[in-house]
């Protein structure tokens, strides 16, 4: 690999790491805001008005409101089409949210889950699982103090990043992946 190509790949990797760390933080914030004890009537009161910056008034019809319990995605199942062969759920983990966005030439998938394990155990599980599938672990185990590991396959066309947020009782981890269409089969 020549130096300009290596530089571009490293630059892309660092950019994606930053985006995935931000996505992991957003997922944790989303989960925290969804874990309230209210029933979520979708009326636009309380948290949805503060999220839109509109104060105590109801949001306009075009703005998102707090979904009712009937429209909240199931927290125990993977999104249809999720590449669970490539991104297996760690044993003992509980799914919080998952998503799939199919596109060409690559598609994206993400999963946020909680488990009673250390960040090292989470990173070890995914390192072994992804290495067995031909992914190469990249140097480094954290970014700005957040446990994070990046894996590449298919000459850098496929990227998986695992980040972990540890609390006293659990570890919340996020898998973010950019994969070729064949990996979704």
Backbone as JSON Lines, residues from 0, in Angstrom:
{"i":0,"aa":"X","n":[0.86,-1.17,0.0],"ca":[0.0,0.0,0.0],"c":[0.9,1.22,0.0]}
{"i":1,"aa":"X","n":[0.61,2.19,-0.86],"ca":[1.44,3.38,-0.91],"c":[1.0,4.35,0.19]}
{"i":2,"aa":"X","n":[1.83,5.32,0.48],"ca":[1.6,6.26,1.58],"c":[0.32,7.07,1.42]}
{"i":3,"aa":"X","n":[0.01,7.65,0.24],"ca":[-1.24,8.4,0.13],"c":[-2.48,7.54,0.41]}
{"i":4,"aa":"X","n":[-2.46,6.29,-0.07],"ca":[-3.6,5.4,0.19],"c":[-3.69,5.09,1.68]}
{"i":5,"aa":"X","n":[-2.58,4.82,2.32],"ca":[-2.58,4.54,3.76],"c":[-3.07,5.76,4.54]}
{"i":6,"aa":"X","n":[-2.65,6.94,4.11],"ca":[-3.09,8.16,4.79],"c":[-4.6,8.36,4.65]}
{"i":7,"aa":"X","n":[-5.12,8.14,3.42],"ca":[-6.57,8.29,3.2],"c":[-7.35,7.29,4.03]}
{"i":8,"aa":"X","n":[-6.87,6.04,4.09],"ca":[-7.58,5.02,4.87],"c":[-7.55,5.37,6.36]}
{"i":9,"aa":"X","n":[-6.43,5.84,6.85],"ca":[-6.32,6.2,8.28],"c":[-7.21,7.4,8.57]}
{"i":10,"aa":"X","n":[-7.24,8.37,7.65],"ca":[-8.09,9.54,7.83],"c":[-9.55,9.14,7.86]}
{"i":11,"aa":"X","n":[-9.96,8.26,6.94],"ca":[-11.33,7.76,6.9],"c":[-11.65,7.01,8.19]}
{"i":12,"aa":"X","n":[-10.74,6.2,8.65],"ca":[-10.94,5.43,9.87],"c":[-11.13,6.35,11.07]}
{"i":13,"aa":"X","n":[-10.31,7.37,11.2],"ca":[-10.44,8.3,12.32],"c":[-11.76,9.05,12.24]}
{"i":14,"aa":"X","n":[-12.18,9.43,11.04],"ca":[-13.45,10.12,10.86],"c":[-14.6,9.22,11.28]}
{"i":15,"aa":"X","n":[-14.57,7.98,10.85],"ca":[-15.63,7.04,11.21],"c":[-15.63,6.74,12.7]}
{"i":16,"aa":"X","n":[-14.45,6.65,13.31],"ca":[-14.4,6.44,14.76],"c":[-15.1,7.57,15.48]}
{"i":17,"aa":"X","n":[-14.85,8.79,15.07],"ca":[-15.49,9.94,15.7],"c":[-17.0,9.88,15.55]}
{"i":18,"aa":"X","n":[-17.45,9.52,14.34],"ca":[-18.89,9.41,14.11],"c":[-19.51,8.29,14.94]}
{"i":19,"aa":"X","n":[-18.81,7.16,15.04],"ca":[-19.37,6.06,15.81],"c":[-19.36,6.33,17.3]}
{"i":20,"aa":"X","n":[-18.36,7.03,17.8],"ca":[-18.36,7.41,19.21],"c":[-19.53,8.36,19.47]}
{"i":21,"aa":"X","n":[-19.76,9.29,18.56],"ca":[-20.89,10.2,18.71],"c":[-22.2,9.43,18.64]}
{"i":22,"aa":"X","n":[-22.29,8.45,17.73],"ca":[-23.5,7.64,17.61],"c":[-23.74,6.83,18.88]}
{"i":23,"aa":"X","n":[-22.67,6.29,19.45],"ca":[-22.82,5.52,20.68],"c":[-23.33,6.41,21.8]}
{"i":24,"aa":"X","n":[-22.78,7.6,21.9],"ca":[-23.24,8.54,22.93],"c":[-24.7,8.93,22.7]}
{"i":25,"aa":"X","n":[-25.06,9.12,21.44],"ca":[-26.46,9.44,21.12],"c":[-27.38,8.3,21.46]}
{"i":26,"aa":"X","n":[-26.94,7.08,21.18],"ca":[-27.77,5.91,21.49],"c":[-27.99,5.79,22.99]}
{"i":27,"aa":"X","n":[-26.95,6.02,23.77],"ca":[-27.08,5.96,25.23],"c":[-28.01,7.05,25.72]}
{"i":28,"aa":"X","n":[-27.9,8.26,25.16],"ca":[-28.79,9.35,25.55],"c":[-30.23,9.02,25.16]}
{"i":29,"aa":"X","n":[-30.41,8.43,23.97],"ca":[-31.74,8.03,23.53],"c":[-32.33,7.0,24.47]}
{"i":30,"aa":"X","n":[-31.52,6.0,24.82],"ca":[-32.0,4.97,25.72],"c":[-32.36,5.54,27.07]}
{"i":31,"aa":"X","n":[-31.57,6.46,27.56],"ca":[-31.87,7.08,28.86],"c":[-33.17,7.86,28.8]}
{"i":32,"aa":"X","n":[-33.42,8.56,27.7],"ca":[-34.65,9.34,27.6],"c":[-35.86,8.45,27.4]}
{"i":33,"aa":"X","n":[-35.68,7.26,26.86],"ca":[-36.8,6.35,26.63],"c":[-37.1,5.47,27.84]}
{"i":34,"aa":"X","n":[-36.26,5.51,28.86],"ca":[-36.43,4.6,29.98],"c":[-37.27,5.17,31.09]}
{"i":35,"aa":"X","n":[-37.96,6.28,30.83],"ca":[-38.82,6.87,31.85],"c":[-39.97,5.95,32.19]}
{"i":36,"aa":"X","n":[-40.72,6.27,33.26],"ca":[-41.8,5.42,33.71],"c":[-43.13,5.79,33.11]}
{"i":37,"aa":"X","n":[-43.21,6.9,32.36],"ca":[-44.47,7.32,31.75],"c":[-44.88,6.38,30.64]}
{"i":38,"aa":"X","n":[-46.12,6.51,30.2],"ca":[-46.62,5.63,29.16],"c":[-46.36,6.16,27.77]}
{"i":39,"aa":"X","n":[-45.89,7.38,27.62],"ca":[-45.58,7.91,26.29],"c":[-46.83,8.03,25.45]}
{"i":40,"aa":"X","n":[-47.64,8.99,25.68],"ca":[-48.9,9.11,24.97],"c":[-48.77,9.75,23.61]}
{"i":41,"aa":"X","n":[-47.63,10.32,23.3],"ca":[-47.44,10.95,21.99],"c":[-48.14,12.3,21.9]}
{"i":42,"aa":"X","n":[-48.43,12.93,23.02],"ca":[-49.14,14.19,22.99],"c":[-48.23,15.38,22.81]}
{"i":43,"aa":"X","n":[-46.94,15.17,22.89],"ca":[-46.01,16.28,22.68],"c":[-45.77,17.09,23.94]}
{"i":44,"aa":"X","n":[-46.08,16.56,25.1],"ca":[-45.81,17.28,26.33],"c":[-44.51,16.79,26.93]}
{"i":45,"aa":"X","n":[-44.01,17.5,27.89],"ca":[-42.83,17.07,28.64],"c":[-41.58,17.06,27.8]}
{"i":46,"aa":"X","n":[-40.94,15.89,27.69],"ca":[-39.62,15.81,27.1],"c":[-39.58,16.17,25.63]}
{"i":47,"aa":"X","n":[-40.65,15.93,24.87],"ca":[-40.54,16.23,23.44],"c":[-40.42,17.73,23.19]}
{"i":48,"aa":"X","n":[-41.06,18.56,24.03],"ca":[-40.95,19.99,23.79],"c":[-39.57,20.5,24.14]}
{"i":49,"aa":"X","n":[-38.94,19.91,25.16],"ca":[-37.59,20.36,25.49],"c":[-36.6,19.87,24.45]}
{"i":50,"aa":"X","n":[-36.86,18.72,23.85],"ca":[-35.96,18.21,22.83],"c":[-36.01,19.07,21.58]}
{"i":51,"aa":"X","n":[-37.15,19.69,21.31],"ca":[-37.25,20.52,20.11],"c":[-36.86,21.96,20.37]}
{"i":52,"aa":"X","n":[-36.68,22.31,21.66],"ca":[-36.32,23.67,22.01],"c":[-37.51,24.6,21.94]}
{"i":53,"aa":"X","n":[-38.71,24.05,21.89],"ca":[-39.9,24.86,21.73],"c":[-40.5,25.3,23.06]}
{"i":54,"aa":"X","n":[-39.89,24.94,24.16],"ca":[-40.42,25.3,25.47],"c":[-41.62,24.43,25.8]}
{"i":55,"aa":"X","n":[-42.55,24.93,26.61],"ca":[-43.65,24.09,27.06],"c":[-44.78,23.93,26.05]}
{"i":56,"aa":"X","n":[-44.68,24.53,24.88],"ca":[-45.75,24.4,23.89],"c":[-45.63,23.08,23.15]}
{"i":57,"aa":"X","n":[-46.71,22.64,22.56],"ca":[-46.69,21.41,21.77],"c":[-45.97,21.65,20.47]}
{"i":58,"aa":"X","n":[-45.27,20.62,19.96],"ca":[-44.56,20.79,18.7],"c":[-45.54,20.89,17.54]}
{"i":59,"aa":"X","n":[-45.08,21.5,16.46],"ca":[-45.88,21.6,15.24],"c":[-46.12,20.19,14.69]}
{"i":60,"aa":"X","n":[-47.17,19.99,13.92],"ca":[-47.47,18.66,13.4],"c":[-46.33,18.02,12.64]}
{"i":61,"aa":"X","n":[-45.46,18.8,12.0],"ca":[-44.36,18.23,11.24],"c":[-43.21,17.78,12.12]}
{"i":62,"aa":"X","n":[-43.21,18.15,13.39],"ca":[-42.12,17.77,14.28],"c":[-42.42,16.43,14.94]}
{"i":63,"aa":"X","n":[-41.36,15.71,15.31],"ca":[-41.52,14.42,15.96],"c":[-42.07,14.61,17.36]}
{"i":64,"aa":"X","n":[-42.91,13.69,17.77],"ca":[-43.42,13.69,19.14],"c":[-42.98,12.4,19.81]}
{"i":65,"aa":"X","n":[-43.17,12.32,21.1],"ca":[-42.83,11.11,21.83],"c":[-43.75,10.0,21.34]}
{"i":66,"aa":"X","n":[-43.21,8.87,20.88],"ca":[-44.06,7.82,20.34],"c":[-44.85,7.12,21.44]}
{"i":67,"aa":"X","n":[-46.01,6.59,21.07],"ca":[-46.79,5.82,22.02],"c":[-46.12,4.48,22.21]}
{"i":68,"aa":"X","n":[-46.5,3.75,23.23],"ca":[-45.91,2.43,23.48],"c":[-46.14,1.51,22.29]}
{"i":69,"aa":"X","n":[-47.26,1.68,21.58],"ca":[-47.55,0.83,20.44],"c":[-46.57,1.03,19.29]}
{"i":70,"aa":"X","n":[-45.93,2.21,19.19],"ca":[-45.04,2.46,18.08],"c":[-43.56,2.36,18.45]}
{"i":71,"aa":"X","n":[-43.24,2.08,19.7],"ca":[-41.85,1.93,20.11],"c":[-41.36,0.58,19.61]}
{"i":72,"aa":"X","n":[-40.2,0.53,18.93],"ca":[-39.7,-0.74,18.43],"c":[-39.46,-1.73,19.56]}
{"i":73,"aa":"X","n":[-39.64,-3.01,19.27],"ca":[-39.39,-4.05,20.27],"c":[-37.93,-3.99,20.69]}
{"i":74,"aa":"X","n":[-37.71,-4.11,21.98],"ca":[-36.34,-4.01,22.48],"c":[-35.68,-5.37,22.62]}
{"i":75,"aa":"X","n":[-36.36,-6.42,22.25],"ca":[-35.79,-7.75,22.44],"c":[-35.48,-8.46,21.13]}
{"i":76,"aa":"X","n":[-35.73,-7.81,20.02],"ca":[-35.51,-8.45,18.73],"c":[-34.66,-7.56,17.83]}
{"i":77,"aa":"X","n":[-33.93,-8.21,16.93],"ca":[-33.15,-7.47,15.94],"c":[-34.05,-6.96,14.83]}
{"i":78,"aa":"X","n":[-33.69,-5.83,14.25],"ca":[-34.38,-5.29,13.09],"c":[-34.32,-6.31,11.96]}
{"i":79,"aa":"X","n":[-35.41,-6.42,11.21],"ca":[-35.44,-7.33,10.06],"c":[-34.27,-7.01,9.13]}
{"i":80,"aa":"X","n":[-33.59,-8.05,8.67],"ca":[-32.47,-7.88,7.76],"c":[-31.14,-7.61,8.45]}
{"i":81,"aa":"X","n":[-31.12,-7.59,9.81],"ca":[-29.87,-7.32,10.52],"c":[-28.88,-8.45,10.24]}
{"i":82,"aa":"X","n":[-27.61,-8.13,9.95],"ca":[-26.61,-9.16,9.63],"c":[-26.08,-9.86,10.89]}
{"i":83,"aa":"X","n":[-26.93,-10.66,11.52],"ca":[-26.55,-11.28,12.8],"c":[-25.46,-12.33,12.66]}
{"i":84,"aa":"X","n":[-25.22,-12.83,11.46],"ca":[-24.12,-13.77,11.27],"c":[-22.79,-13.03,11.42]}
{"i":85,"aa":"X","n":[-22.71,-11.84,10.84],"ca":[-21.48,-11.05,10.93],"c":[-21.39,-10.36,12.29]}
{"i":86,"aa":"X","n":[-22.52,-9.86,12.8],"ca":[-22.56,-9.12,14.06],"c":[-23.42,-9.88,15.07]}
{"i":87,"aa":"X","n":[-22.89,-10.96,15.64],"ca":[-23.69,-11.74,16.58],"c":[-23.91,-10.98,17.89]}
{"i":88,"aa":"X","n":[-25.02,-11.29,18.54],"ca":[-25.3,-10.69,19.84],"c":[-24.47,-11.43,20.89]}
{"i":89,"aa":"X","n":[-23.75,-10.7,21.7],"ca":[-22.94,-11.29,22.77],"c":[-23.86,-12.07,23.71]}
{"i":90,"aa":"X","n":[-23.49,-13.29,24.11],"ca":[-24.31,-14.06,25.04],"c":[-24.61,-13.26,26.31]}
{"i":91,"aa":"X","n":[-25.86,-13.31,26.73],"ca":[-26.28,-12.6,27.94],"c":[-26.66,-11.15,27.71]}
{"i":92,"aa":"X","n":[-26.48,-10.65,26.48],"ca":[-26.78,-9.25,26.19],"c":[-28.26,-9.07,25.87]}
{"i":93,"aa":"X","n":[-28.77,-7.89,26.22],"ca":[-30.16,-7.52,25.92],"c":[-30.15,-6.4,24.89]}
{"i":94,"aa":"X","n":[-30.85,-6.62,23.79],"ca":[-30.91,-5.63,22.72],"c":[-31.7,-4.42,23.2]}
{"i":95,"aa":"X","n":[-31.16,-3.25,22.96],"ca":[-31.85,-2.01,23.25],"c":[-32.43,-1.42,21.98]}
{"i":96,"aa":"X","n":[-31.64,-1.42,20.91],"ca":[-32.09,-0.88,19.62],"c":[-31.15,-1.41,18.54]}
{"i":97,"aa":"X","n":[-31.71,-1.62,17.35],"ca":[-30.89,-2.02,16.22],"c":[-31.45,-1.35,14.97]}
{"i":98,"aa":"X","n":[-30.61,-1.24,13.96],"ca":[-31.07,-0.64,12.72],"c":[-30.27,-1.18,11.54]}
{"i":99,"aa":"X","n":[-30.89,-1.07,10.38],"ca":[-30.26,-1.47,9.13],"c":[-30.62,-0.42,8.09]}
{"i":100,"aa":"X","n":[-29.63,0.02,7.33],"ca":[-29.87,0.94,6.23],"c":[-29.16,0.37,5.01]}
{"i":101,"aa":"X","n":[-29.95,-0.21,4.12],"ca":[-29.37,-0.83,2.93],"c":[-29.2,0.2,1.84]}
{"i":102,"aa":"X","n":[-28.03,0.17,1.22],"ca":[-27.69,1.1,0.15],"c":[-26.62,0.44,-0.72]}
{"i":103,"aa":"X","n":[-26.21,1.12,-1.75],"ca":[-25.15,0.64,-2.62],"c":[-24.03,1.66,-2.62]}
{"i":104,"aa":"X","n":[-22.8,1.35,-2.62],"ca":[-22.23,0.01,-2.7],"c":[-22.11,-0.68,-1.33]}
{"i":105,"aa":"X","n":[-22.33,0.05,-0.24],"ca":[-22.28,-0.56,1.09],"c":[-23.55,-0.22,1.87]}
{"i":106,"aa":"X","n":[-23.86,-1.05,2.84],"ca":[-25.0,-0.82,3.71],"c":[-24.49,-0.68,5.13]}
{"i":107,"aa":"X","n":[-25.36,-0.16,6.0],"ca":[-24.95,0.05,7.39],"c":[-25.9,-0.68,8.32]}
{"i":108,"aa":"X","n":[-25.34,-1.12,9.45],"ca":[-26.12,-1.76,10.5],"c":[-25.57,-1.29,11.83]}
{"i":109,"aa":"X","n":[-26.45,-1.16,12.8],"ca":[-25.99,-0.81,14.15],"c":[-26.83,-1.55,15.17]}
{"i":110,"aa":"X","n":[-26.23,-1.75,16.32],"ca":[-26.87,-2.46,17.42],"c":[-26.37,-1.86,18.71]}
{"i":111,"aa":"X","n":[-27.29,-1.55,19.62],"ca":[-26.92,-1.14,20.96],"c":[-27.55,-2.14,21.91]}
{"i":112,"aa":"X","n":[-26.76,-2.66,22.84],"ca":[-27.24,-3.67,23.78],"c":[-26.56,-3.46,25.12]}
{"i":113,"aa":"X","n":[-27.13,-4.06,26.16],"ca":[-26.52,-4.02,27.48],"c":[-26.2,-5.45,27.92]}
{"i":114,"aa":"X","n":[-25.18,-5.54,28.75],"ca":[-24.75,-6.84,29.26],"c":[-24.05,-6.62,30.6]}
{"i":115,"aa":"X","n":[-24.09,-7.59,31.48],"ca":[-23.35,-7.49,32.73],"c":[-21.97,-8.11,32.49]}
{"i":116,"aa":"X","n":[-21.09,-7.31,31.94],"ca":[-19.73,-7.73,31.61],"c":[-18.85,-6.49,31.62]}
{"i":117,"aa":"X","n":[-17.56,-6.71,31.65],"ca":[-16.62,-5.6,31.59],"c":[-16.43,-5.17,30.14]}
{"i":118,"aa":"X","n":[-15.9,-3.98,29.95],"ca":[-15.63,-3.53,28.59],"c":[-14.6,-4.44,27.93]}
{"i":119,"aa":"X","n":[-13.64,-4.93,28.69],"ca":[-12.63,-5.83,28.14],"c":[-13.27,-7.12,27.64]}
{"i":120,"aa":"X","n":[-14.26,-7.63,28.37],"ca":[-14.95,-8.86,27.95],"c":[-15.74,-8.64,26.68]}
{"i":121,"aa":"X","n":[-16.39,-7.48,26.55],"ca":[-17.14,-7.16,25.34],"c":[-16.18,-7.06,24.15]}
{"i":122,"aa":"X","n":[-15.1,-6.31,24.31],"ca":[-14.14,-6.15,23.21],"c":[-13.5,-7.49,22.85]}
{"i":123,"aa":"X","n":[-13.23,-8.34,23.85],"ca":[-12.64,-9.65,23.6],"c":[-13.59,-10.54,22.8]}
{"i":124,"aa":"X","n":[-14.88,-10.55,23.19],"ca":[-15.86,-11.36,22.47],"c":[-15.92,-10.95,21.0]}
{"i":125,"aa":"X","n":[-16.03,-9.65,20.75],"ca":[-16.16,-9.2,19.36],"c":[-14.85,-9.3,18.59]}
{"i":126,"aa":"X","n":[-13.72,-9.17,19.26],"ca":[-12.44,-9.37,18.59],"c":[-12.33,-10.8,18.08]}
{"i":127,"aa":"X","n":[-12.68,-11.77,18.92],"ca":[-12.6,-13.19,18.51],"c":[-13.62,-13.5,17.42]}
{"i":128,"aa":"X","n":[-14.84,-13.01,17.57],"ca":[-15.89,-13.28,16.59],"c":[-15.56,-12.69,15.22]}
{"i":129,"aa":"X","n":[-15.13,-11.43,15.21],"ca":[-14.83,-10.77,13.94],"c":[-13.55,-11.3,13.3]}
{"i":130,"aa":"X","n":[-12.54,-11.62,14.12],"ca":[-11.3,-12.17,13.57],"c":[-11.57,-13.51,12.89]}
{"i":131,"aa":"X","n":[-12.47,-14.31,13.46],"ca":[-12.82,-15.6,12.86],"c":[-13.49,-15.44,11.5]}
{"i":132,"aa":"X","n":[-14.02,-14.25,11.22],"ca":[-14.68,-13.98,9.95],"c":[-13.79,-13.2,8.98]}
{"i":133,"aa":"X","n":[-12.53,-13.04,9.33],"ca":[-11.58,-12.38,8.44],"c":[-11.4,-10.89,8.65]}
{"i":134,"aa":"X","n":[-12.0,-10.34,9.69],"ca":[-11.79,-8.93,10.01],"c":[-10.45,-8.78,10.73]}
{"i":135,"aa":"X","n":[-9.73,-7.72,10.43],"ca":[-8.45,-7.43,11.08],"c":[-8.65,-6.31,12.1]}
{"i":136,"aa":"X","n":[-8.26,-6.58,13.34],"ca":[-8.35,-5.55,14.39],"c":[-7.33,-4.46,14.1]}
{"i":137,"aa":"X","n":[-7.75,-3.22,14.25],"ca":[-6.87,-2.09,14.04],"c":[-6.23,-1.7,15.37]}
{"i":138,"aa":"X","n":[-5.1,-1.03,15.35],"ca":[-4.43,-0.65,16.59],"c":[-5.31,0.26,17.46]}
{"i":139,"aa":"X","n":[-5.14,0.12,18.76],"ca":[-5.85,0.97,19.71],"c":[-7.08,0.28,20.27]}
{"i":140,"aa":"X","n":[-7.35,0.55,21.55],"ca":[-8.5,-0.03,22.23],"c":[-9.41,1.03,22.83]}
{"i":141,"aa":"X","n":[-9.14,2.3,22.56],"ca":[-10.02,3.36,23.07],"c":[-9.79,4.64,22.28]}
{"i":142,"aa":"X","n":[-10.81,5.51,22.35],"ca":[-10.73,6.84,21.78],"c":[-11.24,7.79,22.84]}
{"i":143,"aa":"X","n":[-10.41,8.73,23.24],"ca":[-10.76,9.69,24.29],"c":[-11.29,9.01,25.54]}
{"i":144,"aa":"X","n":[-10.68,7.89,25.91],"ca":[-11.05,7.18,27.14],"c":[-12.24,6.25,27.0]}
{"i":145,"aa":"X","n":[-12.9,6.23,25.85],"ca":[-14.04,5.33,25.62],"c":[-13.48,4.04,25.01]}
{"i":146,"aa":"X","n":[-13.74,2.87,25.65],"ca":[-13.29,1.61,25.06],"c":[-13.9,1.45,23.67]}
{"i":147,"aa":"X","n":[-13.04,1.31,22.67],"ca":[-13.5,1.25,21.28],"c":[-12.49,0.47,20.47]}
{"i":148,"aa":"X","n":[-12.99,-0.4,19.61],"ca":[-12.12,-1.18,18.74],"c":[-12.7,-1.18,17.34]}
{"i":149,"aa":"X","n":[-11.84,-1.02,16.33],"ca":[-12.26,-0.98,14.93],"c":[-11.66,-2.18,14.2]}
{"i":150,"aa":"X","n":[-12.47,-2.75,13.29],"ca":[-12.07,-3.92,12.52],"c":[-12.32,-3.66,11.04]}
{"i":151,"aa":"X","n":[-11.4,-4.11,10.18],"ca":[-11.53,-3.92,8.73],"c":[-11.49,-5.26,8.02]}
{"i":152,"aa":"X","n":[-12.21,-5.31,6.88],"ca":[-12.2,-6.51,6.03],"c":[-12.43,-6.03,4.6]}
{"i":153,"aa":"X","n":[-12.14,-6.87,3.65],"ca":[-12.36,-6.57,2.23],"c":[-11.63,-5.3,1.81]}
{"i":154,"aa":"X","n":[-10.34,-5.25,2.12],"ca":[-9.5,-4.1,1.77],"c":[-10.06,-2.78,2.29]}
{"i":155,"aa":"X","n":[-10.63,-2.81,3.48],"ca":[-11.15,-1.6,4.11],"c":[-12.54,-1.2,3.68]}
{"i":156,"aa":"X","n":[-13.17,-1.99,2.8],"ca":[-14.53,-1.67,2.37],"c":[-15.56,-1.98,3.46]}
{"i":157,"aa":"X","n":[-15.23,-2.95,4.31],"ca":[-16.12,-3.3,5.42],"c":[-15.45,-2.88,6.72]}
{"i":158,"aa":"X","n":[-16.2,-2.15,7.53],"ca":[-15.68,-1.63,8.8],"c":[-16.68,-1.93,9.9]}
{"i":159,"aa":"X","n":[-16.19,-2.45,11.01],"ca":[-17.03,-2.66,12.19],"c":[-16.33,-1.97,13.35]}
{"i":160,"aa":"X","n":[-17.1,-1.2,14.09],"ca":[-16.58,-0.54,15.28],"c":[-17.42,-0.96,16.47]}
{"i":161,"aa":"X","n":[-16.73,-1.3,17.56],"ca":[-17.39,-1.69,18.81],"c":[-16.98,-0.67,19.86]}
{"i":162,"aa":"X","n":[-17.96,0.0,20.47],"ca":[-17.66,0.93,21.56],"c":[-18.46,0.51,22.78]}
{"i":163,"aa":"X","n":[-17.92,0.8,23.97],"ca":[-18.53,0.33,25.21],"c":[-18.59,1.47,26.21]}
{"i":164,"aa":"X","n":[-19.75,1.64,26.84],"ca":[-19.95,2.59,27.93],"c":[-20.26,1.76,29.16]}
{"i":165,"aa":"X","n":[-19.42,1.85,30.18],"ca":[-19.59,1.04,31.37],"c":[-20.23,1.86,32.48]}
{"i":166,"aa":"X","n":[-21.25,1.27,33.12],"ca":[-21.88,1.84,34.3],"c":[-21.59,0.88,35.45]}
{"i":167,"aa":"X","n":[-21.94,1.25,36.68],"ca":[-21.64,0.34,37.79],"c":[-22.26,-1.05,37.64]}
{"i":168,"aa":"X","n":[-23.43,-1.18,37.01],"ca":[-24.1,-2.47,36.93],"c":[-23.96,-3.16,35.58]}
{"i":169,"aa":"X","n":[-23.81,-2.4,34.5],"ca":[-23.81,-3.0,33.17],"c":[-22.81,-2.32,32.24]}
{"i":170,"aa":"X","n":[-22.66,-2.93,31.1],"ca":[-21.92,-2.31,30.0],"c":[-22.9,-2.16,28.85]}
{"i":171,"aa":"X","n":[-22.98,-0.97,28.29],"ca":[-23.8,-0.73,27.11],"c":[-22.83,-0.63,25.94]}
{"i":172,"aa":"X","n":[-23.03,-1.5,24.96],"ca":[-22.13,-1.47,23.81],"c":[-22.89,-1.2,22.54]}
{"i":173,"aa":"X","n":[-22.19,-0.56,21.61],"ca":[-22.75,-0.26,20.3],"c":[-21.85,-0.85,19.24]}
{"i":174,"aa":"X","n":[-22.47,-1.58,18.31],"ca":[-21.77,-2.07,17.13],"c":[-22.22,-1.2,15.98]}
{"i":175,"aa":"X","n":[-21.28,-0.67,15.24],"ca":[-21.59,0.09,14.04],"c":[-20.86,-0.56,12.89]}
{"i":176,"aa":"X","n":[-21.55,-0.84,11.81],"ca":[-20.91,-1.55,10.71],"c":[-21.28,-0.96,9.36]}
{"i":177,"aa":"X","n":[-20.29,-0.88,8.5],"ca":[-20.47,-0.59,7.09],"c":[-20.05,-1.86,6.38]}
{"i":178,"aa":"X","n":[-21.01,-2.49,5.69],"ca":[-20.76,-3.81,5.11],"c":[-21.18,-3.87,3.65]}
{"i":179,"aa":"X","n":[-20.55,-4.74,2.91],"ca":[-20.93,-5.0,1.53],"c":[-22.25,-5.79,1.52]}
{"i":180,"aa":"X","n":[-23.03,-5.7,0.45],"ca":[-24.31,-6.39,0.39],"c":[-24.24,-7.9,0.69]}
{"i":181,"aa":"X","n":[-23.18,-8.56,0.28],"ca":[-23.05,-10.0,0.52],"c":[-23.05,-10.34,2.01]}
{"i":182,"aa":"X","n":[-22.63,-9.42,2.86],"ca":[-22.58,-9.68,4.3],"c":[-23.98,-9.64,4.94]}
{"i":183,"aa":"X","n":[-24.98,-9.16,4.22],"ca":[-26.33,-9.11,4.74],"c":[-27.15,-10.34,4.38]}
{"i":184,"aa":"X","n":[-26.52,-11.32,3.75],"ca":[-27.25,-12.54,3.33],"c":[-27.07,-13.64,4.33]}
